[in-house]
Coordinates of C-alpha atoms and ligand atoms in Angstrom, one line a residue:
M134 CA -5.3 -19.6 11.9
N135 CA -3.1 -21.6 14.1
A136 CA -0.5 -21.7 11.2
P137 CA 0.7 -25.3 11.2
A138 CA 4.4 -25.8 11.2
G139 CA 5.9 -25.2 7.9
W140 CA 3.0 -23.4 6.3
L141 CA 5.4 -20.8 5.2
E142 CA 7.5 -23.4 3.0
R143 CA 4.3 -24.8 1.4
L144 CA 3.3 -21.3 0.3
R145 CA 6.4 -20.7 -0.9
T146 CA 6.4 -23.9 -2.9
G147 CA 3.1 -22.9 -4.4
D148 CA 0.5 -24.6 -2.1
R149 CA -2.4 -22.8 -2.6
R150 CA -4.5 -24.4 0.5
S151 CA -1.8 -22.6 2.5
L152 CA -2.3 -19.3 0.7
G153 CA -5.9 -19.4 1.0
R154 CA -6.0 -19.8 4.8
A155 CA -3.3 -17.5 5.2
I156 CA -5.4 -14.9 3.5
T157 CA -8.3 -15.8 5.3
T158 CA -6.1 -14.9 8.7
L159 CA -5.2 -12.0 7.5
E160 CA -8.6 -10.4 5.9
N161 CA -10.2 -11.4 9.3
D162 CA -7.3 -10.0 11.5
S163 CA -8.0 -12.8 13.8
D164 CA -5.8 -14.6 16.3
G165 CA -2.3 -15.7 14.4
A166 CA -2.7 -12.4 11.8
A167 CA 0.5 -11.0 13.5
A168 CA 2.7 -14.1 13.5
V169 CA 1.8 -14.8 10.0
R170 CA 2.6 -11.0 9.0
A171 CA 5.8 -11.5 10.7
E172 CA 6.8 -14.4 9.3
V173 CA 6.0 -13.2 5.7
A174 CA 8.0 -9.7 6.5
A175 CA 11.3 -11.7 6.3
H176 CA 10.8 -12.6 2.4
V177 CA 8.4 -9.7 0.8
G178 CA 9.9 -7.5 -1.9
A179 CA 10.3 -9.8 -5.2
A180 CA 7.2 -9.5 -6.9
H181 CA 6.2 -6.4 -9.2
V182 CA 3.0 -5.0 -7.7
I183 CA 0.7 -2.9 -10.1
G184 CA -2.0 -0.9 -8.8
V185 CA -4.8 -0.5 -11.7
T186 CA -7.3 2.2 -10.5
G187 CA -9.8 4.1 -12.7
P188 CA -13.4 5.0 -12.7
P189 CA -16.0 2.7 -11.9
G190 CA -16.7 0.8 -15.4
G191 CA -13.8 2.1 -16.8
G192 CA -12.6 -0.8 -18.3
K193 CA -10.3 -2.1 -15.3
S194 CA -11.3 -5.8 -14.8
T195 CA -11.1 -6.2 -18.8
L196 CA -7.7 -4.6 -18.9
V197 CA -6.5 -7.0 -15.9
A198 CA -7.7 -9.9 -17.7
G199 CA -6.2 -9.0 -21.0
L200 CA -2.8 -8.3 -19.0
I201 CA -3.0 -11.8 -17.3
G202 CA -3.2 -13.5 -20.7
A203 CA -0.5 -11.0 -22.2
L204 CA 2.0 -11.8 -18.9
R205 CA 1.1 -15.5 -18.9
A206 CA 2.0 -15.4 -22.5
R207 CA 5.5 -13.9 -21.7
G208 CA 5.9 -17.0 -19.0
R209 CA 5.0 -14.9 -15.8
T210 CA 2.8 -16.0 -12.9
V211 CA 0.1 -13.5 -11.9
A212 CA -2.1 -12.9 -8.9
V213 CA -4.9 -10.6 -8.9
V214 CA -6.4 -8.9 -5.7
A215 CA -9.7 -6.7 -7.1
I216 CA -11.0 -4.6 -4.5
D217 CA -14.7 -4.6 -4.5
P218 CA -16.2 -1.0 -2.8
S219 CA -19.6 -2.8 -2.7
S220 CA -21.2 0.4 -4.1
P221 CA -24.4 0.5 -6.1
I222 CA -22.8 1.5 -8.9
T223 CA -20.5 -1.4 -8.8
G224 CA -22.7 -4.0 -7.2
G225 CA -22.2 -6.8 -9.1
A226 CA -18.4 -6.5 -9.7
V227 CA -16.9 -9.4 -8.0
L228 CA -19.0 -11.7 -10.2
G229 CA -18.3 -9.9 -13.1
D230 CA -14.3 -10.1 -12.7
R231 CA -14.9 -13.6 -11.7
V232 CA -16.8 -14.3 -15.1
R233 CA -14.5 -12.2 -17.1
M234 CA -11.4 -13.4 -15.4
G235 CA -12.8 -16.8 -15.4
L236 CA -10.8 -18.2 -18.2
Q237 CA -7.5 -18.0 -16.4
Q238 CA -8.8 -19.6 -13.2
S239 CA -8.2 -22.9 -13.9
D240 CA -4.4 -21.9 -15.0
P241 CA -2.4 -23.0 -11.8
N242 CA 0.0 -19.9 -12.4
V243 CA -2.9 -17.3 -12.0
F244 CA -4.4 -16.5 -8.5
I245 CA -7.5 -14.1 -8.4
R246 CA -9.0 -12.8 -5.3
S247 CA -11.9 -10.8 -4.7
M248 CA -11.8 -8.2 -1.4
A249 CA -14.9 -6.4 0.0
S250 CA -14.5 -3.0 1.8
R251 CA -16.2 -3.3 4.7
G252 CA -16.2 0.3 6.2
H253 CA -13.1 2.1 6.6
L254 CA -10.8 2.1 3.6
G255 CA -7.7 2.7 5.7
G256 CA -8.3 -0.9 7.1
L257 CA -9.0 -2.2 3.9
A258 CA -5.5 -0.3 2.5
R259 CA -3.9 -2.4 5.1
S260 CA -5.4 -5.7 4.4
A261 CA -4.9 -5.6 0.6
G262 CA -1.3 -5.0 1.6
D263 CA -0.9 -8.1 3.9
V264 CA -2.6 -10.0 1.0
V265 CA -0.5 -8.8 -1.6
D266 CA 2.8 -9.3 0.6
L267 CA 1.5 -13.1 0.8
L268 CA 1.2 -13.2 -2.9
D269 CA 4.5 -11.8 -3.3
V270 CA 6.1 -14.1 -0.8
A271 CA 3.9 -17.2 -2.5
G272 CA 6.3 -16.5 -5.4
F273 CA 4.1 -14.5 -8.0
H274 CA 6.0 -12.4 -10.4
T275 CA 3.2 -10.3 -10.9
V276 CA 0.8 -9.2 -8.4
I277 CA -2.1 -6.7 -9.7
V278 CA -4.4 -5.0 -7.3
E279 CA -7.6 -3.5 -9.2
T280 CA -9.3 -0.6 -7.1
V281 CA -12.3 1.5 -8.4
G282 CA -12.5 5.2 -8.1
A283 CA -9.9 8.4 -8.3
G284 CA -10.0 9.9 -5.1
Q285 CA -7.9 10.0 -1.7
S286 CA -8.9 6.2 -0.8
E287 CA -7.5 4.9 -3.8
V288 CA -4.3 6.8 -3.8
E289 CA -3.9 5.1 -0.4
I290 CA -4.5 1.8 -1.6
T291 CA -2.2 2.2 -4.6
R292 CA 0.4 3.1 -2.5
I293 CA 1.0 -0.6 -1.9
A294 CA 1.9 -0.6 -5.7
D295 CA 5.5 -0.5 -7.3
T296 CA 3.9 0.8 -10.6
R297 CA 0.8 2.7 -10.8
L298 CA -1.7 2.5 -13.8
V299 CA -4.6 5.0 -14.1
V300 CA -7.1 4.0 -16.3
C301 CA -9.0 6.8 -18.3
P302 CA -11.7 5.6 -20.8
P303 CA -12.8 7.9 -23.3
G304 CA -16.0 10.1 -22.8
L305 CA -15.6 10.8 -19.0
G306 CA -16.4 14.6 -19.7
D307 CA -16.0 16.8 -16.7
D308 CA -15.0 13.5 -14.6
I309 CA -11.6 13.7 -16.4
Q310 CA -11.1 16.9 -14.2
A311 CA -11.6 14.8 -11.0
I312 CA -9.2 12.3 -11.9
K313 CA -6.3 15.1 -12.9
A314 CA -7.0 16.9 -9.4
G315 CA -6.8 13.4 -7.3
I316 CA -4.4 10.8 -9.3
L317 CA -1.8 13.1 -11.1
E318 CA 0.8 12.6 -8.3
I319 CA 0.6 9.1 -8.4
A320 CA 0.4 7.8 -11.9
D321 CA 3.3 6.0 -13.4
A322 CA 1.3 5.6 -16.5
F323 CA -2.2 6.4 -18.1
V324 CA -3.9 4.3 -19.9
V325 CA -6.8 5.3 -22.3
S326 CA -9.1 2.3 -22.1
K327 CA -11.7 1.4 -24.9
A328 CA -9.6 3.1 -27.1
D329 CA -11.9 1.9 -30.2
L330 CA -14.7 4.3 -28.9
P331 CA -14.8 7.7 -30.9
D332 CA -13.7 9.9 -28.1
A333 CA -10.2 7.9 -27.3
Q334 CA -8.0 10.2 -29.2
R335 CA -9.4 13.4 -27.3
T336 CA -9.2 11.7 -23.8
E337 CA -5.4 11.5 -24.9
R338 CA -4.8 14.5 -26.1
E339 CA -6.4 15.9 -22.8
L340 CA -3.9 14.0 -20.6
L341 CA -1.0 15.0 -22.8
A342 CA -1.9 18.4 -22.4
M343 CA -2.4 18.4 -18.8
L344 CA 0.9 16.4 -18.1
K345 CA 2.6 19.3 -20.2
L346 CA 1.2 21.5 -17.3
R347 CA 3.0 19.6 -14.7
R348 CA 5.7 21.2 -12.8
G349 CA 8.8 19.6 -11.2
D350 CA 11.3 17.2 -12.7
A351 CA 9.7 13.8 -11.8
P352 CA 9.5 11.7 -15.0
R353 CA 6.5 12.3 -17.1
P354 CA 4.3 9.3 -17.1
P355 CA 3.6 8.1 -20.6
V356 CA -0.1 7.5 -22.2
L357 CA -0.9 4.4 -23.7
R358 CA -4.1 3.2 -25.6
T359 CA -5.2 0.0 -25.1
V360 CA -8.7 -2.2 -26.6
A361 CA -8.6 -4.7 -24.2
T362 CA -11.3 -6.7 -25.8
T363 CA -9.3 -7.5 -28.8
G364 CA -6.0 -7.2 -26.9
S365 CA -4.5 -4.3 -28.8
G366 CA -2.0 -2.4 -26.9
L367 CA -1.7 -5.1 -24.3
D368 CA 1.8 -6.1 -25.7
E369 CA 3.3 -2.2 -25.6
L370 CA 1.7 -1.9 -22.0
C371 CA 3.6 -5.2 -21.4
D372 CA 6.9 -4.0 -22.9
W373 CA 6.6 -0.9 -20.6
L374 CA 5.7 -2.5 -17.8
E375 CA 8.8 -4.9 -17.9
Q376 CA 11.3 -2.2 -18.5
R377 CA 10.2 0.0 -15.7
Q378 CA 12.0 -3.0 -13.6
A379 CA 10.1 -1.2 -10.5
R380 CA 9.8 -5.0 -8.6
G381 CA 10.3 -4.7 -4.9
T382 CA 9.9 -0.9 -4.8
R383 CA 6.6 -0.4 -3.2
T384 CA 5.5 1.9 -0.6
A385 CA 8.3 4.3 -2.1
A386 CA 8.2 6.2 -5.0
T387 CA 11.6 7.9 -4.6
A388 CA 15.1 6.9 -3.7
A389 CA 14.8 9.0 -0.4
D390 CA 11.7 7.5 0.6
R391 CA 13.1 3.9 -0.1
A392 CA 15.9 4.4 2.1
A393 CA 13.8 6.1 4.8
V394 CA 11.5 3.1 5.0
Q395 CA 14.2 0.6 5.1
L396 CA 15.5 2.8 7.9
V397 CA 12.3 2.9 9.6
R398 CA 11.9 -1.0 9.2
R399 CA 15.6 -1.3 11.0
A400 CA 14.5 1.3 13.7
L401 CA 11.4 -0.3 14.8
A402 CA 12.9 -3.7 14.8
G403 CA 15.7 -2.7 17.1
D404 CA 13.5 -0.8 19.2
A405 CA 13.1 -2.9 22.7
Y406 CA 10.3 -0.8 23.9
G407 CA 8.4 -0.7 20.6
R408 CA 8.3 -4.2 20.4
H409 CA 7.5 -4.7 24.1
M410 CA 4.2 -2.3 23.3
G411 CA 3.9 -4.6 20.3
L412 CA 4.1 -1.7 18.0
E413 CA 4.0 -2.7 14.1
L414 CA 5.2 -0.6 11.2
V415 CA 2.3 0.4 8.8
D416 CA 3.9 2.7 6.6
G417 CA 7.1 5.1 6.0
S418 CA 8.8 7.6 4.0
A419 CA 11.1 10.6 3.9
G420 CA 9.9 12.4 7.1
S421 CA 6.7 10.4 8.1
A422 CA 5.8 7.0 9.5
A423 CA 2.9 5.3 10.6
V424 CA 2.7 2.9 13.4
R425 CA -0.1 0.5 14.8
M426 CA -0.8 -1.1 18.0
R427 CA -3.9 -3.5 19.2
V428 CA -4.7 -2.3 22.8
G429 CA -4.1 -5.4 24.9
P430 CA -4.7 -6.3 28.6
Q431 CA -0.8 -5.3 29.4
H432 CA -2.0 -1.5 27.9
L433 CA -5.2 -1.0 30.4
N434 CA -5.4 1.5 33.2
F435 CA -6.9 0.9 36.5
N436 CA -10.3 1.7 34.9
G437 CA -10.3 -0.8 32.1
R438 CA -9.4 1.6 29.4
C439 CA -6.3 2.1 27.5
H440 CA -3.4 4.2 29.6
G441 CA -3.1 7.5 28.2
G442 CA 1.1 6.6 28.5
A443 CA 0.6 3.6 26.0
I444 CA -1.3 6.1 23.5
F445 CA 1.8 8.8 24.3
S446 CA 4.0 5.6 23.4
L447 CA 2.5 4.9 20.2
A448 CA 2.4 8.6 18.9
D449 CA 6.1 8.9 20.0
M450 CA 7.1 6.0 18.3
A451 CA 5.7 7.1 15.3
L452 CA 7.1 10.6 15.8
G453 CA 10.6 9.3 16.3
L454 CA 10.6 7.2 13.3
A455 CA 9.5 9.9 11.2
C456 CA 12.0 12.2 12.4
N457 CA 15.0 9.6 12.2
S458 CA 13.8 8.7 8.7
H459 CA 16.4 11.1 7.4
G460 CA 19.2 9.3 8.5
A461 CA 20.3 11.6 11.6
I462 CA 19.4 11.3 14.7
A463 CA 16.5 13.5 16.2
A464 CA 15.6 13.6 19.8
L465 CA 12.5 14.7 21.2
V466 CA 13.1 17.9 23.4
D467 CA 9.3 19.3 23.7
G468 CA 6.2 16.9 23.1
N469 CA 2.5 17.9 24.0
I470 CA -0.4 15.5 23.8
S471 CA -4.1 16.0 23.7
I472 CA -6.6 13.3 24.0
S473 CA -10.0 13.5 22.6
A474 CA -11.1 9.9 23.1
G475 CA -10.4 6.8 25.0
A476 CA -10.0 2.9 23.6
V477 CA -10.8 -0.3 24.9
E478 CA -9.1 -3.4 24.8
G479 CA -8.8 -5.1 21.2
E480 CA -9.2 -2.1 19.2
W481 CA -6.6 -1.1 16.5
L482 CA -5.0 2.3 16.9
E483 CA -2.7 4.0 14.3
A484 CA -0.3 7.1 14.8
R485 CA 0.7 9.0 11.6
A486 CA 3.3 11.5 12.1
S487 CA 4.7 14.1 9.6
E488 CA 6.8 16.7 9.2
V489 CA 5.5 20.4 9.9
S490 CA 8.6 22.6 9.9
R491 CA 12.1 21.8 9.8
S492 CA 15.2 23.9 9.9
R493 CA 18.8 23.4 10.5
K494 CA 18.9 22.3 14.2
L495 CA 15.0 21.6 15.0
A496 CA 12.1 20.1 13.5
V497 CA 8.6 20.1 14.4
Y498 CA 6.1 17.1 13.8
R499 CA 2.8 16.3 14.1
V500 CA 1.0 13.0 15.2
D501 CA -2.6 12.1 14.6
V502 CA -3.9 8.8 16.4
R503 CA -6.7 7.5 15.2
R504 CA -9.0 4.4 15.6
E505 CA -8.4 2.0 12.8
V506 CA -12.1 1.2 12.4
G507 CA -14.0 4.0 11.5
G508 CA -11.2 6.5 11.6
E509 CA -11.9 8.7 14.8
H510 CA -9.5 10.9 16.1
V511 CA -8.2 9.7 19.5
A512 CA -5.1 11.8 20.1
S513 CA -2.6 14.3 18.6
L514 CA 0.8 14.9 19.7
S515 CA 3.1 17.9 18.4
G516 CA 6.6 17.6 19.0
T517 CA 9.6 19.6 18.6
V518 CA 12.8 17.8 17.9
Y519 CA 16.7 18.7 18.2
L520 CA 18.6 17.3 14.7
T521 CA 21.9 16.3 16.2
G522 CA 23.2 15.7 12.6
R523 CA 24.9 12.3 13.9
P524 CA 24.0 9.0 11.5
V525 CA 21.2 6.8 13.1
L526 CA 22.7 3.8 14.7
G527 CA 21.3 0.9 12.4
G528 CA 21.0 3.6 9.6
P529 CA 22.3 3.0 5.9
E530 CA 25.8 3.0 7.0
G531 CA 24.7 0.7 10.3
S532 CA 25.7 -2.8 11.0
A533 CA 22.2 -3.8 11.1
A534 CA 21.9 -3.4 7.1
E535 CA 22.3 -7.0 6.6
A536 CA 19.6 -7.8 9.2
S537 CA 17.0 -6.2 7.1
N538 CA 15.8 -9.5 5.6
Q539 CA 14.4 -10.2 9.2
L540 CA 12.2 -7.1 9.8
P541 CA 8.8 -6.3 10.2
P542 CA 6.8 -5.6 6.6
V543 CA 5.6 -1.8 5.5
R544 CA 2.3 -1.8 4.7
Ligands
GTP184 N1 -15.5 -0.8 -26.5 C1 -15.0 -1.4 -25.6 N2 -15.5 -1.9 -24.6 C2 -14.6 -2.0 -23.6 C3 -13.3 -2.3 -23.5 N3 -13.1 -2.9 -22.2 C4 -14.1 -3.1 -21.3 N4 -15.2 -2.4 -22.0 C5 -16.7 -2.8 -21.6 O1 -16.8 -1.6 -20.5 C6 -17.6 -2.3 -19.7 C7 -17.0 -2.3 -18.2 O2 -15.8 -3.1 -18.0 P1 -15.1 -3.6 -16.7 O3 -13.9 -4.5 -17.2 O4 -15.8 -4.4 -16.0 O5 -14.8 -2.1 -16.1 P2 -14.2 -2.0 -14.3 O6 -13.6 -0.7 -14.6 O7 -13.5 -3.0 -13.9 O8 -15.7 -1.9 -13.8 P3 -15.8 -2.0 -12.2 O9 -15.0 -3.0 -11.6 O10 -17.4 -2.3 -12.0 O11 -15.8 -0.6 -11.7 C8 -17.6 -3.8 -19.9 O12 -19.2 -3.5 -20.6 C9 -16.7 -4.1 -20.9 O13 -17.0 -4.6 -22.0 C10 -12.7 -1.9 -24.8 O14 -11.8 -2.2 -24.6 N5 -13.6 -1.6 -25.7
MG185 MG1 -14.0 -4.1 -12.2

């Protein structure tokens, strides 16, 4: 999309045509997508984003349809992003979702969009994140993201939510083990769906028993019961959702992560070299950061491939954000890169940095650079940083705090 002037204002005043066009631009990552992201970034954070995940056929869409009705009854506007994994099991999900949610499609305060996952789920998580940002900026009070499954890829997708609901239908048998293994840490609440079925009580008991074993002092997620087909339990679920006051907290599960996200947003926005290289923030939390770059003509070497220095810059930016994310200036004192594959113009590369170890003065970070499409490994950077103990410029106490409205999104 070559965005017509004023599209953002129209989108913010509820124009669905502008919304649809902007979504298509982001989904296709076509020319202008970066500009759309940048304009949207300044305004995100007002919506309550709810991730709904669980096994295939677990009752997610029926629950979401019920939630739409219950939230509308409370005067809320609701948008839904239904992610269809295009798997043989759930092949008809898109159509099914449309039909089940059909009643609400004619309500101008409800917006439903299905997205197919083509290939790499990391890419899907990002474009879903982009679309959620748009729906947020378009003024929807609640944005619901439905994803199937309970594995690592869904964990990644639900990171874009403020609140994560894990749907557990009765009678999962051994599958409940799989749910426990993958999803325990991210669930803000468990919903025993289809609670009219005989095994519902047992499922609830198993979940409660499992939660009791959990260590740490994080709040224990509640286990709620719903019969979405009759509406039973939906009011209680809405009450719980509304009490959470989680609006605008997505991508950051803890207060430390929220502070870190704000800091890395500011840091990248204030980084002249990063802007010059066209680097974009994907994700951040305390001690980790992910940055992406589209290989452009300015990044190519004399052989027409992406310059090794550009790959180092991308990895180093991720490392720099990760190690400064705690709020104290950290400086690279030793860095080693190994490159396993090249990259060509037009490809998106993503660098993900995480902390390996940390002492009082030194910390070690590792960065993996991968192709966004296909996820192939391109390079690794290991770096040792010196921790100065001085506050990061533009950090929480920095003067740039008020500029945070103009910063790029964290997806
Ligand atoms: N008995 C009973 N059946 C339900 C309830 N909610 C959903 N179902 C049924 O469960 C089946 C699957 O429901 P969906 O809402 O499509 O489940 P889903 O998790 O969205 O499925 P996929 O998106 O295909 O993974 C349908 O036949 C629903 O009618 C419920 O509360 N009670
Ligand atoms: Mg569904």
